[in-house]
Amino acid sequence: MPTPNLTNIRQQLARTVGPAPWYWKTFPAFHSAAGQPFAWAHQGEQGPVGYVVSLAAEPEPDQLRMALNTYCRPFLTAPGCLGIWCPEGRNIRFAGFDPDQLKAFDLAEIAGWFKQSSDRIYAKTPPVAEFEVPLTLSPGMHKIEVPPELATVDELIVPTSYKAMSNDDPAFALFVFYLQAGLVEVLPQKWFTASQYQVGKQWISRAARDQESHRIFGECFGVGTFVLEEDGCRLEEWLDRRP
């Protein structure tokens, strides 16, 4: 495999989608199948809609079409479908929406709603497709059933907490979804253990694959940015390490 170009990886990482609300600026602006432009906005850190990230059509920024709670991440599928993935109990939930069908609502409608609800996604229109994958999957490759609306994505890397039986077992894993192929590969992060890191305070927030070297890179919140070894389970080196 080629040696990772760390300069290129840093540039790719800056564009890698991370969880709402902290990384909302990485969320992709997009056009729907009908050509309507959509954009994301953060509702600030105070008040009844604090930390909510909302979606609206650009010509009507006050008419919201979707609101996301913490830890949600959007991704785009073809043609014109908006995917969202988020933790849902002991599962990872995927939901796909048709942006052109999303009904508008006012910001006041969700005032205080997320603070009282465990739901991660608010929309007046139900998803066109959804499925869940349990976090209890063992390491390795597994077959999954993916709705056709979400099956146009080649690869999506999902960082998630992982049940550790001891302080020396992996407390985080990367679930690498090959949605087109109907597969998920579970990669326990053998370097991220409770004996080495402050689990909960420190966590893997986002990850992606370098198209040149095929190495997975990512960010560990509160620690730094990293590149993994070829197996995708072990730490190769830190790009930037926080003191």
Coordinates of C-alpha atoms in Angstrom, one line a residue:
M1 CA 0.0 0.0 0.0
P2 CA 1.2 3.6 -0.6
T3 CA 2.5 5.5 2.3
P4 CA -0.2 7.9 3.7
N5 CA 0.2 11.5 2.6
L6 CA -0.4 13.2 5.9
T7 CA -1.0 16.7 4.4
N8 CA -3.7 15.3 2.1
I9 CA -5.2 13.3 5.0
R10 CA -5.5 16.5 7.2
Q11 CA -7.3 18.2 4.3
Q12 CA -9.7 15.2 4.0
L13 CA -10.3 15.1 7.7
A14 CA -11.4 18.8 7.8
R15 CA -14.2 17.8 5.4
T16 CA -15.2 14.6 7.2
V17 CA -18.7 14.7 8.6
G18 CA -18.9 14.6 12.4
P19 CA -21.8 14.5 14.9
A20 CA -24.3 17.2 15.6
P21 CA -24.0 19.8 17.0
W22 CA -20.3 20.1 17.4
Y23 CA -19.4 19.4 13.7
W24 CA -22.5 20.8 12.0
K25 CA -20.3 22.9 9.7
T26 CA -19.1 19.7 8.1
F27 CA -22.7 18.8 7.1
P28 CA -23.1 18.8 3.3
A29 CA -25.2 21.5 1.6
F30 CA -27.0 19.8 -1.3
H31 CA -29.7 20.1 -4.0
S32 CA -32.8 17.9 -3.9
A33 CA -33.8 15.8 -6.9
A34 CA -36.1 18.7 -7.9
G35 CA -33.1 21.1 -7.8
Q36 CA -34.0 22.8 -4.6
P37 CA -31.0 24.0 -2.6
F38 CA -30.9 23.0 1.1
A39 CA -28.6 24.1 3.9
W40 CA -28.0 23.4 7.6
A41 CA -28.0 25.8 10.5
H42 CA -27.1 25.7 14.2
Q43 CA -29.6 27.1 16.6
G44 CA -27.0 28.2 19.2
E45 CA -26.2 26.9 22.6
Q46 CA -28.9 28.7 24.7
G47 CA -32.6 28.5 25.1
P48 CA -35.3 25.9 24.3
V49 CA -33.7 25.0 20.9
G50 CA -30.1 25.1 22.1
Y51 CA -27.8 22.7 20.3
V52 CA -30.4 21.8 17.6
V53 CA -29.1 21.6 14.0
S54 CA -31.8 22.3 11.5
L55 CA -32.3 21.8 7.8
A56 CA -34.2 24.3 5.5
A57 CA -34.5 25.1 1.9
E58 CA -32.3 28.1 1.2
P59 CA -35.1 30.3 -0.2
E60 CA -37.1 29.7 3.0
P61 CA -34.6 29.6 5.9
D62 CA -37.3 30.1 8.6
Q63 CA -39.4 27.1 7.4
L64 CA -37.5 24.2 8.8
R65 CA -37.8 20.8 7.2
M66 CA -35.8 18.7 9.7
A67 CA -34.1 19.0 13.1
L68 CA -31.3 16.9 14.5
N69 CA -30.4 16.1 18.1
T70 CA -26.9 15.3 19.3
Y71 CA -24.8 12.6 17.6
C72 CA -26.7 12.6 14.3
R73 CA -24.8 12.7 11.0
P74 CA -26.2 13.2 7.5
F75 CA -25.0 11.6 4.3
L76 CA -26.1 11.9 0.7
T77 CA -27.4 9.0 -1.4
A78 CA -28.4 9.0 -5.1
P79 CA -30.7 10.1 -6.5
G80 CA -31.6 13.0 -4.2
C81 CA -32.1 11.1 -1.0
L82 CA -30.9 12.4 2.4
G83 CA -29.6 9.8 4.8
I84 CA -29.1 10.2 8.5
W85 CA -27.4 7.8 10.9
C86 CA -27.4 8.1 14.7
P87 CA -27.2 5.9 17.8
E88 CA -30.6 4.5 18.9
G89 CA -30.3 2.6 22.2
R90 CA -28.0 -0.3 21.5
N91 CA -28.4 0.0 17.8
I92 CA -27.2 2.2 14.9
R93 CA -30.2 3.6 13.1
F94 CA -30.2 4.7 9.4
A95 CA -33.1 6.7 8.0
G96 CA -33.5 8.0 4.5
F97 CA -35.7 11.1 3.6
D98 CA -36.8 12.6 0.3
P99 CA -36.0 16.3 0.9
D100 CA -38.7 17.4 -1.7
Q101 CA -41.4 15.7 0.4
L102 CA -40.3 17.1 3.8
K103 CA -43.1 19.3 5.3
A104 CA -42.1 22.6 6.7
F105 CA -42.5 23.5 10.4
D106 CA -41.7 26.5 12.6
L107 CA -38.8 26.6 15.0
A108 CA -41.2 27.2 17.9
E109 CA -42.8 23.8 17.3
I110 CA -39.7 22.0 18.6
A111 CA -39.0 24.3 21.5
G112 CA -37.9 22.1 24.4
W113 CA -38.9 19.0 22.4
F114 CA -35.4 17.4 22.2
K115 CA -34.7 18.1 25.9
Q116 CA -37.7 15.9 26.8
S117 CA -37.3 13.3 24.1
S118 CA -34.8 10.6 23.4
D119 CA -35.5 10.9 19.7
R120 CA -32.7 12.1 17.6
I121 CA -34.5 13.1 14.4
Y122 CA -37.5 15.4 14.1
A123 CA -39.4 15.7 10.8
K124 CA -43.1 16.1 9.9
T125 CA -42.7 13.6 7.1
P126 CA -41.7 9.9 7.8
P127 CA -38.6 8.4 6.3
V128 CA -38.8 6.7 2.9
A129 CA -36.5 4.0 4.2
E130 CA -34.8 2.9 7.5
F131 CA -33.1 0.1 9.2
E132 CA -31.0 -0.6 12.3
V133 CA -27.9 -2.6 13.1
P134 CA -27.1 -3.8 16.6
L135 CA -23.9 -2.7 18.4
T136 CA -23.4 -6.2 19.7
L137 CA -22.1 -7.5 16.3
S138 CA -18.9 -9.5 16.7
P139 CA -15.7 -8.4 14.9
G140 CA -15.5 -9.1 11.2
M141 CA -17.9 -9.0 8.3
H142 CA -21.6 -9.4 8.5
K143 CA -24.5 -9.4 5.9
I144 CA -27.2 -6.7 6.4
E145 CA -30.4 -5.8 4.7
V146 CA -30.2 -2.3 3.2
P147 CA -33.2 -0.6 1.6
P148 CA -32.6 0.4 -2.0
E149 CA -33.0 4.1 -1.2
L150 CA -29.9 3.9 1.0
A151 CA -27.9 1.3 -1.0
T152 CA -26.2 3.7 -3.4
V153 CA -23.4 4.5 -0.9
D154 CA -20.2 2.6 -1.4
E155 CA -18.7 3.0 2.1
L156 CA -19.6 4.8 5.3
I157 CA -17.5 4.6 8.4
V158 CA -19.5 4.8 11.7
P159 CA -17.6 5.3 14.9
T160 CA -19.4 3.9 17.9
S161 CA -19.0 2.8 21.5
Y162 CA -18.3 -0.9 21.9
K163 CA -18.9 -3.1 24.9
A164 CA -15.7 -3.8 26.7
M165 CA -15.4 -6.7 29.1
S166 CA -12.3 -5.3 30.8
N167 CA -10.3 -2.1 31.0
D168 CA -8.0 -3.6 28.4
D169 CA -10.6 -4.4 25.8
P170 CA -11.6 -2.0 23.0
A171 CA -14.2 0.5 24.2
F172 CA -14.8 1.8 20.7
A173 CA -15.3 0.3 17.3
L174 CA -15.6 1.4 13.7
F175 CA -18.5 -0.1 11.8
V176 CA -17.6 0.1 8.1
F177 CA -20.8 0.0 6.1
Y178 CA -20.6 -1.2 2.5
L179 CA -24.2 -0.3 1.8
Q180 CA -24.1 -1.1 -1.9
A181 CA -22.9 -4.6 -1.1
G182 CA -25.2 -5.1 2.0
L183 CA -22.3 -5.7 4.3
V184 CA -20.9 -4.2 7.5
E185 CA -17.4 -4.8 8.9
V186 CA -16.8 -4.4 12.6
L187 CA -13.3 -3.1 13.5
P188 CA -12.7 -2.9 17.3
Q189 CA -10.2 -0.2 18.0
K190 CA -7.7 -2.2 20.0
W191 CA -5.8 0.9 21.0
F192 CA -8.8 2.7 22.6
T193 CA -9.3 1.1 26.0
A194 CA -10.4 2.3 29.4
S195 CA -6.9 1.8 30.7
Q196 CA -5.5 4.2 28.2
Y197 CA -8.2 6.8 27.7
Q198 CA -11.0 8.5 29.6
V199 CA -13.9 6.7 27.9
G200 CA -16.9 9.1 27.7
K201 CA -14.9 12.2 28.0
Q202 CA -12.7 11.1 25.1
W203 CA -14.2 9.3 22.1
I204 CA -13.8 8.8 18.4
S205 CA -15.9 11.4 16.8
R206 CA -15.4 10.9 13.0
A207 CA -13.4 8.7 10.6
A208 CA -13.0 8.2 6.9
R209 CA -10.7 6.3 4.4
D210 CA -7.8 7.9 2.5
Q211 CA -8.5 7.0 -1.2
E212 CA -4.7 6.9 -2.0
S213 CA -3.3 4.7 0.8
H214 CA -6.7 3.2 1.8
R215 CA -5.8 3.8 5.5
I216 CA -8.6 4.9 7.8
F217 CA -8.0 8.2 9.5
G218 CA -10.0 10.1 12.1
E219 CA -10.4 12.3 15.1
C220 CA -10.4 11.2 18.8
F221 CA -12.3 14.0 20.6
G222 CA -10.1 15.4 23.4
V223 CA -7.0 13.6 22.2
G224 CA -6.1 14.3 18.6
T225 CA -6.3 13.1 15.0
F226 CA -4.9 9.8 13.9
V227 CA -4.1 7.3 11.1
L228 CA -4.7 3.6 11.6
E229 CA -2.7 0.6 10.5
E230 CA -3.7 -1.5 7.5
D231 CA -5.9 -3.7 9.6
G232 CA -8.1 -0.7 10.6
C233 CA -7.9 -1.8 14.3
R234 CA -4.6 -0.5 15.6
L235 CA -3.1 3.0 15.8
E236 CA -0.3 3.7 13.4
E237 CA 0.4 7.3 14.3
W238 CA -1.0 10.6 15.5
L239 CA -1.4 13.4 12.9
D240 CA -1.9 16.0 15.7
R241 CA -1.8 15.1 19.4
R242 CA -3.3 17.4 22.0
P243 CA -1.2 17.9 25.2

